[in-house]
Tab-separated table of N, CA and C and ligand atoms in Angstrom:
chain	number	residue	atom	x	y	z
A	1	UNK	N	-5.715	18.506	6.743
A	1	UNK	CA	-6.435	18.328	5.403
A	1	UNK	C	-6.722	19.578	4.791
A	2	UNK	N	-6.225	19.717	3.542
A	2	UNK	CA	-6.451	21.037	2.797
A	2	UNK	C	-7.832	21.181	2.294
A	3	UNK	N	-8.528	22.184	2.848
A	3	UNK	CA	-9.945	22.389	2.314
A	3	UNK	C	-9.994	23.720	1.479
A	4	UNK	N	-8.828	24.175	1.038
A	4	UNK	CA	-8.757	25.448	0.388
A	4	UNK	C	-9.207	25.477	-1.054
A	5	UNK	N	-9.573	24.315	-1.607
A	5	UNK	CA	-9.815	24.265	-3.075
A	5	UNK	C	-10.960	25.184	-3.462
A	6	UNK	N	-10.813	25.784	-4.647
A	6	UNK	CA	-11.839	26.724	-5.123
A	6	UNK	C	-12.298	26.325	-6.528
A	7	UNK	N	-13.247	26.976	-7.071
A	7	UNK	CA	-13.676	26.587	-8.360
A	7	UNK	C	-12.645	26.805	-9.442
A	8	UNK	N	-11.653	27.686	-9.080
A	8	UNK	CA	-10.570	27.951	-10.072
A	8	UNK	C	-9.564	26.834	-10.160
A	9	UNK	N	-9.781	25.827	-9.213
A	9	UNK	CA	-8.910	24.581	-9.229
A	9	UNK	C	-9.553	23.564	-10.180
A	10	UNK	N	-10.692	23.766	-10.681
A	10	UNK	CA	-11.295	22.707	-11.515
A	10	UNK	C	-10.609	22.715	-12.866
A	11	UNK	N	-10.452	21.518	-13.403
A	11	UNK	CA	-9.817	21.485	-14.684
A	11	UNK	C	-10.540	20.648	-15.616
A	12	UNK	N	-10.600	21.020	-16.948
A	12	UNK	CA	-11.084	20.090	-17.961
A	12	UNK	C	-9.869	19.428	-18.527
A	13	UNK	N	-9.820	18.070	-18.520
A	13	UNK	CA	-8.721	17.333	-19.099
A	13	UNK	C	-9.157	16.627	-20.332
A	14	UNK	N	-8.363	16.800	-21.433
A	14	UNK	CA	-8.688	16.111	-22.706
A	14	UNK	C	-8.029	14.753	-22.693
A	15	UNK	N	-8.781	13.822	-23.124
A	15	UNK	CA	-8.214	12.447	-23.305
A	15	UNK	C	-7.815	12.169	-24.775
A	16	UNK	N	-6.941	11.332	-24.969
A	16	UNK	CA	-6.573	10.935	-26.319
A	16	UNK	C	-7.949	10.447	-27.036
A	17	UNK	N	-8.062	10.817	-28.400
A	17	UNK	CA	-9.138	10.417	-29.086
A	17	UNK	C	-8.493	9.736	-30.407
A	18	UNK	N	-8.677	8.442	-30.526
A	18	UNK	CA	-8.110	7.667	-31.649
A	18	UNK	C	-9.247	7.393	-32.704
A	19	UNK	N	-9.219	8.196	-33.712
A	19	UNK	CA	-10.319	8.159	-34.693
A	19	UNK	C	-10.077	6.991	-35.609
A	20	UNK	N	-11.286	6.442	-36.057
A	20	UNK	CA	-11.154	5.215	-36.851
A	20	UNK	C	-12.505	5.105	-37.604
A	21	UNK	N	-12.498	4.665	-38.830
A	21	UNK	CA	-13.742	4.614	-39.533
A	21	UNK	C	-14.736	3.571	-38.826
A	22	UNK	N	-14.192	2.743	-37.962
A	22	UNK	CA	-15.023	1.791	-37.238
A	22	UNK	C	-15.616	2.422	-36.000
A	23	UNK	N	-15.219	3.754	-35.693
A	23	UNK	CA	-15.657	4.375	-34.455
A	23	UNK	C	-14.455	4.936	-33.731
A	24	UNK	N	-14.694	5.727	-32.711
A	24	UNK	CA	-13.541	6.422	-32.004
A	24	UNK	C	-13.218	5.680	-30.627
A	25	UNK	N	-12.050	5.813	-30.273
A	25	UNK	CA	-11.491	5.234	-29.021
A	25	UNK	C	-10.814	6.264	-28.193
A	26	UNK	N	-11.246	6.329	-26.930
A	26	UNK	CA	-10.452	7.157	-26.051
A	26	UNK	C	-9.947	6.272	-24.823
A	27	UNK	N	-8.822	6.720	-24.227
A	27	UNK	CA	-8.200	5.908	-23.221
A	27	UNK	C	-7.830	6.786	-21.985
A	28	UNK	N	-8.015	6.238	-20.759
A	28	UNK	CA	-7.477	6.891	-19.585
A	28	UNK	C	-6.381	6.020	-19.016
A	29	UNK	N	-5.240	6.410	-19.204
A	29	UNK	CA	-4.076	5.745	-18.586
A	29	UNK	C	-3.682	6.541	-17.312
A	30	UNK	N	-2.820	5.885	-16.429
A	30	UNK	CA	-2.602	6.399	-15.125
A	30	UNK	C	-2.097	7.769	-15.050
A	31	UNK	N	-1.290	8.263	-16.060
A	31	UNK	CA	-0.697	9.570	-15.987
A	31	UNK	C	-1.575	10.684	-16.506
A	32	UNK	N	-2.808	10.364	-17.010
A	32	UNK	CA	-3.621	11.372	-17.517
A	32	UNK	C	-4.348	12.132	-16.408
A	33	UNK	N	-4.762	11.492	-15.380
A	33	UNK	CA	-5.352	12.210	-14.247
A	33	UNK	C	-4.413	12.087	-13.004
A	34	UNK	N	-4.298	13.219	-12.283
A	34	UNK	CA	-3.284	13.355	-11.362
A	34	UNK	C	-3.510	12.738	-9.957
A	35	UNK	N	-4.170	11.573	-10.008
A	35	UNK	CA	-4.258	10.737	-8.796
A	35	UNK	C	-4.354	9.253	-9.225
A	36	UNK	N	-4.009	8.418	-8.252
A	36	UNK	CA	-4.092	6.938	-8.490
A	36	UNK	C	-5.566	6.639	-8.202
A	37	UNK	N	-6.239	5.937	-9.036
A	37	UNK	CA	-7.681	5.664	-8.843
A	37	UNK	C	-7.875	4.305	-8.221
A	38	UNK	N	-8.891	4.220	-7.334
A	38	UNK	CA	-9.265	3.025	-6.622
A	38	UNK	C	-10.618	2.536	-6.909
A	39	UNK	N	-11.390	3.358	-7.712
A	39	UNK	CA	-12.854	3.011	-7.929
A	39	UNK	C	-13.337	3.659	-9.127
A	40	UNK	N	-14.250	2.918	-9.884
A	40	UNK	CA	-14.899	3.518	-11.078
A	40	UNK	C	-16.376	3.196	-10.865
A	41	UNK	N	-17.260	4.159	-11.051
A	41	UNK	CA	-18.683	3.835	-11.069
A	41	UNK	C	-19.327	4.749	-12.134
A	42	UNK	N	-20.639	4.514	-12.426
A	42	UNK	CA	-21.215	5.325	-13.411
A	42	UNK	C	-22.808	5.426	-13.099
A	43	UNK	N	-23.270	6.604	-13.557
A	43	UNK	CA	-24.648	6.938	-13.437
A	43	UNK	C	-25.290	6.767	-14.747
A	44	UNK	N	-26.468	6.143	-14.850
A	44	UNK	CA	-27.066	5.902	-16.122
A	44	UNK	C	-28.550	5.679	-15.812
A	45	UNK	N	-29.403	5.675	-16.901
A	45	UNK	CA	-30.899	5.581	-16.723
A	45	UNK	C	-31.364	6.612	-15.910
A	46	UNK	N	-30.806	7.815	-15.934
A	46	UNK	CA	-31.248	8.889	-15.133
A	46	UNK	C	-32.567	9.453	-15.657
A	47	UNK	N	-33.664	9.450	-14.845
A	47	UNK	CA	-34.862	9.958	-15.360
A	47	UNK	C	-34.957	11.467	-15.704
A	48	UNK	N	-35.633	11.971	-16.620
A	48	UNK	CA	-35.706	13.334	-16.967
A	48	UNK	C	-36.033	14.157	-15.749
A	49	UNK	N	-35.317	15.216	-15.497
A	49	UNK	CA	-35.591	16.119	-14.313
A	49	UNK	C	-34.922	15.588	-13.034
A	50	UNK	N	-34.350	14.508	-13.006
A	50	UNK	CA	-33.710	13.974	-11.775
A	50	UNK	C	-32.312	14.684	-11.558
A	51	UNK	N	-31.960	14.847	-10.274
A	51	UNK	CA	-30.663	15.459	-9.911
A	51	UNK	C	-29.920	14.459	-9.117
A	52	UNK	N	-28.607	14.500	-9.281
A	52	UNK	CA	-27.701	13.655	-8.474
A	52	UNK	C	-26.786	14.519	-7.716
A	53	UNK	N	-25.950	13.970	-6.841
A	53	UNK	CA	-24.974	14.764	-6.121
A	53	UNK	C	-25.760	15.490	-4.940
A	54	UNK	N	-25.241	16.781	-4.740
A	54	UNK	CA	-25.814	17.504	-3.597
A	54	UNK	C	-24.969	17.195	-2.356
A	55	UNK	N	-23.687	17.239	-2.573
A	55	UNK	CA	-22.778	17.009	-1.519
A	55	UNK	C	-21.261	17.326	-1.890
A	56	UNK	N	-20.469	17.327	-0.901
A	56	UNK	CA	-19.005	17.529	-1.184
A	56	UNK	C	-18.259	16.352	-0.502
A	57	UNK	N	-17.007	16.300	-0.919
A	57	UNK	CA	-16.186	15.201	-0.250
A	57	UNK	C	-14.986	15.953	0.473
A	58	UNK	N	-14.698	15.398	1.607
A	58	UNK	CA	-13.539	15.927	2.440
A	58	UNK	C	-12.231	15.606	1.826
A	59	UNK	N	-12.165	14.396	1.237
A	59	UNK	CA	-10.849	13.951	0.845
A	59	UNK	C	-10.804	13.351	-0.613
A	60	UNK	N	-11.977	12.940	-1.155
A	60	UNK	CA	-12.043	12.237	-2.425
A	60	UNK	C	-11.802	13.250	-3.580
A	61	UNK	N	-11.092	12.810	-4.554
A	61	UNK	CA	-10.903	13.601	-5.800
A	61	UNK	C	-11.561	12.647	-6.878
A	62	UNK	N	-12.208	13.277	-7.875
A	62	UNK	CA	-12.862	12.471	-8.867
A	62	UNK	C	-12.657	13.171	-10.246
A	63	UNK	N	-12.834	12.316	-11.271
A	63	UNK	CA	-12.773	12.745	-12.702
A	63	UNK	C	-14.095	12.231	-13.296
A	64	UNK	N	-14.919	13.243	-13.868
A	64	UNK	CA	-16.176	12.906	-14.413
A	64	UNK	C	-16.170	13.046	-15.891
A	65	UNK	N	-16.769	12.150	-16.591
A	65	UNK	CA	-16.861	12.220	-18.070
A	65	UNK	C	-18.318	11.854	-18.492
A	66	UNK	N	-18.837	12.542	-19.505
A	66	UNK	CA	-20.065	12.255	-20.055
A	66	UNK	C	-19.755	11.215	-21.163
A	67	UNK	N	-19.885	9.921	-20.901
A	67	UNK	CA	-19.537	8.894	-21.885
A	67	UNK	C	-20.549	8.986	-22.960
A	68	UNK	N	-21.798	9.392	-22.648
A	68	UNK	CA	-22.838	9.467	-23.653
A	68	UNK	C	-23.752	10.534	-23.176
A	69	UNK	N	-24.233	11.326	-24.160
A	69	UNK	CA	-25.305	12.419	-23.768
A	69	UNK	C	-24.599	13.535	-23.115
A	70	UNK	N	-25.323	14.241	-22.355
A	70	UNK	CA	-24.874	15.467	-21.615
A	70	UNK	C	-25.577	15.650	-20.266
A	71	UNK	N	-24.887	16.481	-19.369
A	71	UNK	CA	-25.480	16.800	-18.125
A	71	UNK	C	-24.733	18.013	-17.614
A	72	UNK	N	-25.279	18.813	-16.641
A	72	UNK	CA	-24.540	19.888	-16.057
A	72	UNK	C	-24.091	19.568	-14.747
A	73	UNK	N	-22.926	20.100	-14.387
A	73	UNK	CA	-22.358	19.966	-13.001
A	73	UNK	C	-22.271	21.419	-12.430
A	74	UNK	N	-23.105	21.604	-11.325
A	74	UNK	CA	-23.041	22.887	-10.726
A	74	UNK	C	-22.126	22.669	-9.465
A	75	UNK	N	-21.133	23.637	-9.473
A	75	UNK	CA	-20.000	23.507	-8.472
A	75	UNK	C	-19.997	24.677	-7.583
A	76	UNK	N	-19.655	24.472	-6.350
A	76	UNK	CA	-19.712	25.505	-5.320
A	76	UNK	C	-18.487	25.329	-4.381
A	77	UNK	N	-17.661	26.466	-4.120
A	77	UNK	CA	-16.570	26.291	-3.173
A	77	UNK	C	-16.773	26.930	-1.846
A	78	UNK	N	-18.024	27.282	-1.578
A	78	UNK	CA	-18.444	27.874	-0.350
A	78	UNK	C	-18.590	29.406	-0.514
A	79	UNK	N	-17.986	29.965	-1.614
A	79	UNK	CA	-18.172	31.404	-1.992
A	79	UNK	C	-18.737	31.555	-3.323
A	80	UNK	N	-18.113	30.894	-4.335
A	80	UNK	CA	-18.507	31.119	-5.738
A	80	UNK	C	-19.051	29.809	-6.277
A	81	UNK	N	-19.842	30.090	-7.281
A	81	UNK	CA	-20.497	28.951	-8.053
A	81	UNK	C	-20.161	28.993	-9.480
A	82	UNK	N	-20.066	27.782	-10.177
A	82	UNK	CA	-19.763	27.722	-11.514
A	82	UNK	C	-20.498	26.480	-12.078
A	83	UNK	N	-21.004	26.534	-13.342
A	83	UNK	CA	-21.602	25.425	-13.910
A	83	UNK	C	-20.847	24.973	-15.113
A	84	UNK	N	-20.581	23.678	-15.172
A	84	UNK	CA	-19.731	23.092	-16.258
A	84	UNK	C	-20.727	22.160	-16.997
A	85	UNK	N	-20.807	22.132	-18.290
A	85	UNK	CA	-21.553	21.177	-19.114
A	85	UNK	C	-20.571	20.153	-19.626
A	86	UNK	N	-20.925	18.901	-19.315
A	86	UNK	CA	-20.091	17.775	-19.867
A	86	UNK	C	-20.987	17.136	-21.019
A	87	UNK	N	-20.347	17.089	-22.165
A	87	UNK	CA	-21.070	16.498	-23.290
A	87	UNK	C	-20.098	15.921	-24.336
A	88	UNK	N	-18.830	15.709	-23.970
A	88	UNK	CA	-17.835	15.225	-24.956
A	88	UNK	C	-17.143	14.086	-24.332
A	89	UNK	N	-17.202	12.833	-24.929
A	89	UNK	CA	-16.639	11.638	-24.284
A	89	UNK	C	-15.116	11.591	-24.156
A	90	UNK	N	-14.505	12.520	-24.759
A	90	UNK	CA	-12.990	12.532	-24.563
A	90	UNK	C	-12.588	13.818	-23.834
A	91	UNK	N	-13.502	14.453	-23.083
A	91	UNK	CA	-13.118	15.588	-22.200
A	91	UNK	C	-13.786	15.273	-20.895
A	92	UNK	N	-13.021	15.449	-19.744
A	92	UNK	CA	-13.575	15.155	-18.450
A	92	UNK	C	-13.317	16.213	-17.467
A	93	UNK	N	-13.940	16.247	-16.368
A	93	UNK	CA	-13.830	17.298	-15.384
A	93	UNK	C	-13.112	16.725	-14.154
A	94	UNK	N	-11.957	17.445	-13.806
A	94	UNK	CA	-11.225	17.022	-12.659
A	94	UNK	C	-11.735	17.774	-11.483
A	95	UNK	N	-12.248	17.072	-10.434
A	95	UNK	CA	-12.905	17.602	-9.317
A	95	UNK	C	-12.123	17.457	-8.070
A	96	UNK	N	-11.444	18.512	-7.557
A	96	UNK	CA	-10.675	18.335	-6.300
A	96	UNK	C	-11.630	17.968	-5.114
A	97	UNK	N	-10.979	17.732	-4.041
A	97	UNK	CA	-11.703	17.586	-2.771
A	97	UNK	C	-12.289	18.913	-2.335
A	98	UNK	N	-13.296	18.883	-1.508
A	98	UNK	CA	-13.849	20.096	-0.950
A	98	UNK	C	-14.558	21.040	-1.811
A	99	UNK	N	-15.240	20.446	-2.795
A	99	UNK	CA	-16.084	21.180	-3.785
A	99	UNK	C	-17.496	20.512	-3.793
A	100	UNK	N	-18.478	21.469	-3.530
A	100	UNK	CA	-19.927	20.968	-3.490
A	100	UNK	C	-20.292	20.767	-4.963
A	101	UNK	N	-20.981	19.664	-5.275
A	101	UNK	CA	-21.400	19.369	-6.682
A	101	UNK	C	-22.920	18.954	-6.681
A	102	UNK	N	-23.607	19.426	-7.730
A	102	UNK	CA	-24.900	19.001	-8.109
A	102	UNK	C	-24.917	18.694	-9.529
A	103	UNK	N	-25.471	17.546	-9.896
A	103	UNK	CA	-25.559	17.146	-11.331
A	103	UNK	C	-27.015	17.214	-11.794
A	104	UNK	N	-27.280	17.883	-12.886
A	104	UNK	CA	-28.669	18.098	-13.265
A	104	UNK	C	-28.787	18.185	-14.787
A	105	UNK	N	-29.949	18.245	-15.281
A	105	UNK	CA	-30.282	18.523	-16.755
A	105	UNK	C	-29.596	17.392	-17.595
A	106	UNK	N	-29.801	16.164	-17.113
A	106	UNK	CA	-29.254	14.945	-17.824
A	106	UNK	C	-30.142	14.777	-19.134
A	107	UNK	N	-29.391	14.629	-20.230
A	107	UNK	CA	-30.147	14.273	-21.493
A	107	UNK	C	-30.604	12.832	-21.445
A	108	UNK	N	-31.481	12.475	-22.325
A	108	UNK	CA	-31.951	11.125	-22.452
A	108	UNK	C	-30.727	10.249	-22.799
A	109	UNK	N	-30.589	9.201	-22.148
A	109	UNK	CA	-29.409	8.265	-22.417
A	109	UNK	C	-28.140	8.667	-21.930
A	110	UNK	N	-27.984	9.761	-21.052
A	110	UNK	CA	-26.681	10.245	-20.658
A	110	UNK	C	-26.022	9.145	-19.686
A	111	UNK	N	-24.783	9.025	-19.787
A	111	UNK	CA	-24.047	8.101	-18.968
A	111	UNK	C	-22.795	8.985	-18.377
A	112	UNK	N	-22.789	9.015	-16.956
A	112	UNK	CA	-21.680	9.676	-16.317
A	112	UNK	C	-20.799	8.765	-15.743
A	113	UNK	N	-19.513	8.708	-16.255
A	113	UNK	CA	-18.510	7.874	-15.774
A	113	UNK	C	-17.712	8.652	-14.703
A	114	UNK	N	-17.405	8.010	-13.570
A	114	UNK	CA	-16.675	8.707	-12.500
A	114	UNK	C	-15.440	7.814	-12.084
A	115	UNK	N	-14.320	8.425	-12.107
A	115	UNK	CA	-13.104	7.678	-11.664
A	115	UNK	C	-12.646	8.388	-10.307
A	116	UNK	N	-12.530	7.598	-9.330
A	116	UNK	CA	-12.407	8.155	-7.975
A	116	UNK	C	-11.102	7.708	-7.359
A	117	UNK	N	-10.557	8.611	-6.559
A	117	UNK	CA	-9.249	8.402	-5.919
A	117	UNK	C	-9.293	7.432	-4.693
A	118	UNK	N	-10.477	7.241	-4.213
A	118	UNK	CA	-10.682	6.420	-2.949
A	118	UNK	C	-11.828	5.502	-3.201
A	119	UNK	N	-11.865	4.434	-2.364
A	119	UNK	CA	-12.983	3.531	-2.270
A	119	UNK	C	-14.165	4.249	-1.642
A	120	UNK	N	-15.376	3.734	-1.769
A	120	UNK	CA	-16.568	4.337	-1.188
A	120	UNK	C	-16.517	4.483	0.311
A	121	UNK	N	-16.679	5.643	0.875
A	121	UNK	CA	-16.635	5.934	2.264
A	121	UNK	C	-17.659	6.947	2.661
A	122	UNK	N	-18.698	6.581	3.303
A	122	UNK	CA	-19.796	7.516	3.615
A	122	UNK	C	-19.325	8.685	4.464
A	123	UNK	N	-18.360	8.359	5.378
A	123	UNK	CA	-17.826	9.386	6.286
A	123	UNK	C	-17.126	10.576	5.564
A	124	UNK	N	-16.793	10.291	4.249
A	124	UNK	CA	-16.101	11.389	3.526
A	124	UNK	C	-17.099	12.336	2.950
A	125	UNK	N	-18.395	12.065	2.993
A	125	UNK	CA	-19.346	12.928	2.405
A	125	UNK	C	-19.731	14.068	3.374
A	126	UNK	N	-20.030	15.274	2.886
A	126	UNK	CA	-20.767	16.386	3.567
A	126	UNK	C	-21.973	16.573	2.757
A	127	UNK	N	-23.151	16.200	3.314
A	127	UNK	CA	-24.407	16.237	2.531
A	127	UNK	C	-25.276	17.321	2.973
A	128	UNK	N	-24.809	18.260	3.791
A	128	UNK	CA	-25.626	19.433	4.202
A	128	UNK	C	-24.808	20.669	3.738
A	129	UNK	N	-25.455	21.548	2.961
A	129	UNK	CA	-24.730	22.704	2.441
A	129	UNK	C	-24.218	23.609	3.489
A	130	UNK	N	-24.961	23.857	4.547
A	130	UNK	CA	-24.532	24.802	5.648
A	130	UNK	C	-23.268	24.210	6.344
A	131	UNK	N	-23.305	22.895	6.548
A	131	UNK	CA	-22.120	22.304	7.141
A	131	UNK	C	-20.874	22.372	6.188
A	132	UNK	N	-21.187	22.235	4.907
A	132	UNK	CA	-20.035	22.375	3.901
A	132	UNK	C	-19.410	23.829	4.019
A	133	UNK	N	-20.258	24.775	4.059
A	133	UNK	CA	-19.789	26.264	4.145
A	133	UNK	C	-18.900	26.394	5.410
A	134	UNK	N	-19.352	25.792	6.541
A	134	UNK	CA	-18.581	25.897	7.812
A	134	UNK	C	-17.306	25.165	7.668
A	135	UNK	N	-17.315	23.927	7.019
A	135	UNK	CA	-16.101	23.119	6.738
A	135	UNK	C	-15.121	24.017	5.939
A	136	UNK	N	-15.564	24.803	5.035
A	136	UNK	CA	-14.667	25.516	4.126
A	136	UNK	C	-14.051	26.724	4.826
A	137	UNK	N	-14.683	27.132	6.013
A	137	UNK	CA	-14.173	28.266	6.695
A	137	UNK	C	-13.102	27.851	7.857
A	138	UNK	N	-12.947	26.591	8.000
A	138	UNK	CA	-11.987	26.104	9.042
A	138	UNK	C	-10.644	26.429	8.615
B	1	T46	C1	-20.488	11.994	-6.658
B	1	T46	C2	-21.545	11.927	-7.682
B	1	T46	C3	-21.034	12.328	-9.028
B	1	T46	C4	-22.160	2.890	-3.060
B	1	T46	O1	-22.469	1.974	-2.446
B	1	T46	N1	-20.850	2.888	-3.636
B	1	T46	C5	-20.406	3.903	-4.470
B	1	T46	O2	-19.293	3.829	-4.909
B	1	T46	C6	-21.234	4.975	-4.604
B	1	T46	C7	-20.820	6.170	-5.416
B	1	T46	C8	-22.584	4.993	-4.024
B	1	T46	N2	-22.930	3.922	-3.343
B	1	T46	C9	-24.262	3.982	-2.782
B	1	T46	C10	-24.474	4.926	-1.632
B	1	T46	C11	-25.972	5.360	-1.859
B	1	T46	O3	-26.735	4.415	-1.118
B	1	T46	O4	-25.223	4.252	-3.795
B	1	T46	C12	-26.221	5.092	-3.345
B	1	T46	C13	-26.347	6.399	-4.151
B	1	T46	O5	-25.232	7.249	-3.812
B	1	T46	P1	-25.310	8.782	-3.927
B	1	T46	O6	-26.695	9.226	-3.371
B	1	T46	O7	-24.145	9.356	-3.245
B	1	T46	O8	-25.259	8.997	-5.509
B	1	T46	P2	-25.010	10.430	-6.273
B	1	T46	O9	-25.202	10.137	-7.770
B	1	T46	O10	-25.861	11.562	-5.610
B	1	T46	O11	-23.481	10.806	-5.981
B	1	T46	C14	-22.495	9.999	-6.676
B	1	T46	C15	-21.267	9.868	-5.690
B	1	T46	O12	-21.727	9.369	-4.363
B	1	T46	C16	-20.645	11.226	-5.468
B	1	T46	O13	-19.372	10.924	-4.831
B	1	T46	O14	-19.614	12.889	-6.674
B	1	T46	O15	-22.118	10.578	-7.858
């Protein structure tokens, strides 16, 4: 299992934006993100000051979009940290496996859509930061 991913492997991917006087439309088709997806979920009604995440995945790749509002994603690769703000519904963050993430500073009404490469599997999570750092050193 490749655990070598770093914050330099993070990518912002732009989605098509079809503008219309009736409103805009964006689409995620299979070739836009570089994995086949098996699951879609979303975070919403996040209370002010709440934080989500606080874990890494051993194998899961994900694509995160702020469908509405904004939030910050704090990312760590075991050595370096980077914060990405998501606030545009046609730009998403491609998150490789083996990256620690914390989601914070959700605006009122923010919705985080997540497209995931795998079904939900608790065994794929590393929820302890020290354990994550050890995992990255293997
Ligand atoms: C991630 C961030 C962005 C399920 O039953 N099915 C699912 O597909 C998911 C994602 C979660 N759950 C259950 C597991 C927990 O009992 O929902 C509960 C909350 O999950 P968690 O504490 O992991 O939620 P977040 O928002 O901290 O993290 C989630 C994803 O788990 C994670 O992969 O990257 O959103």
